[in-house]
């Protein structure tokens, strides 16, 4: 064979091949894996002058595949574009107000202030009283002259102060939009500043200034920087398009697709990008929106499908359990079952509209990813996938449910039968497990995110961060999937749904490649595949599971090129 142009020796090579073999060394030629095997075997293939990385026993895995996240959204919610309100930076409402007070001192009157990441599950006042959310009354005293919008970690709840409400024209007479809710003071009927679900948030985002294209580029470069520092070499950008043009400063809009295209053309992408298109208003889309949007949108040309792909459509079926907007078969604690986030006068009409959307996108040859968290919404999405595939058969579309919090055993079996995937978020499970008891009761809270069930039923299950909902640290995701320990109390929730370390690694690598229809060229360390690798500082297969989240990433290689290096030269 030809001499390789990169050699990696003395490593613990977790191949993630069908047998989960562990090897010692790798040879890379022209950005692809030429051979995998023992040290002496690989050394014999390396000619003079070839760079050789001696891992000295360190562990190397396939490049990580973030199978569901909002990359540009993540970048747009990071400083300096927005305040960081995540835990543990903000543990109380008082600390949130203090962060805002400090920011007010640095900006001119009238300038918008954005923030992201507050978590009612970890804010002390909210933990003590689930009905105590931060509201405009908390923000107004320190920001009377500045419009403020603070989005929570889930991106499904937004907090605005009175100045922002006034600029948006939201009053006690403003009706709730389809699929969303404006929280109101029970005594006066005035809006409290809390907007539940994306369609309600749109009332505010329509007046928040849009980011410039330069700022959107800054947001994309920011996420690429964080991803390569975490060993991520592929990710799904899970909602970009016309439906996001006015949401979160426009970072989810069409112009951001242009930013990715620019970086692709410049050869500046350090991770492979898979974009799901968003048509119609963010979070509340109907069939006509999808049809009109897809007919009008022209895909960028000249794309290298190994680096930038746009194969599918994103649809929101319902909300999230925390806001009681997931569509459930059984009532929440305190009543209500939620509903679909699809326009329609009745549940039946909404259901039929969802199925119509899926059938249309499927008929156009698109892969469809449906956000569905409630068991009834998941049933509806899977109904739609199966009906579309039966009505218009085509080869292996691999539609998938995004989140799938409460997927039932019966639905999981149906999904596996029709090769329907599920994309879950282990860290979110660990973040909200304690709080969910107050929302759905202890039994359903322990069952939520049934990863073991999905794997046992034969579903292609992926794990991901849903960034910016959680930070894209896949090691923390593996730890949470293996332990299912609450990040707040440390209590175990649903131990019967735990998975093994090896299974979790598959969920972050080869299973994500399958979702991308690219398992033949990425997702494992095998000859002929893309040379995408993640080198870490400890042996993930033997370390104490409670330390997995802290394992450092030492080097990231994409297409045979080192794109991140914190090894300190130890491997050369």
Short mmCIF file of C-alpha atoms in Angstrom, two decimals, residues 40 169 236 288 310 330 364 371 497 532:
data_model
loop_
_atom_site.label_atom_id
_atom_site.label_comp_id
_atom_site.label_asym_id
_atom_site.label_seq_id
_atom_site.Cartn_x
_atom_site.Cartn_y
_atom_site.Cartn_z
CA UNK A 40 4.55 -2.90 14.44
CA UNK A 169 -46.73 46.10 22.42
CA UNK A 236 -26.45 18.39 13.24
CA UNK A 288 -48.76 25.50 3.94
CA UNK A 310 -28.80 19.85 4.05
CA UNK A 330 -52.08 11.13 31.13
CA UNK A 364 -39.86 15.36 -1.48
CA UNK A 371 -39.30 17.45 18.17
CA UNK A 497 -32.74 2.90 32.13
CA UNK A 532 -11.84 11.97 12.36
#
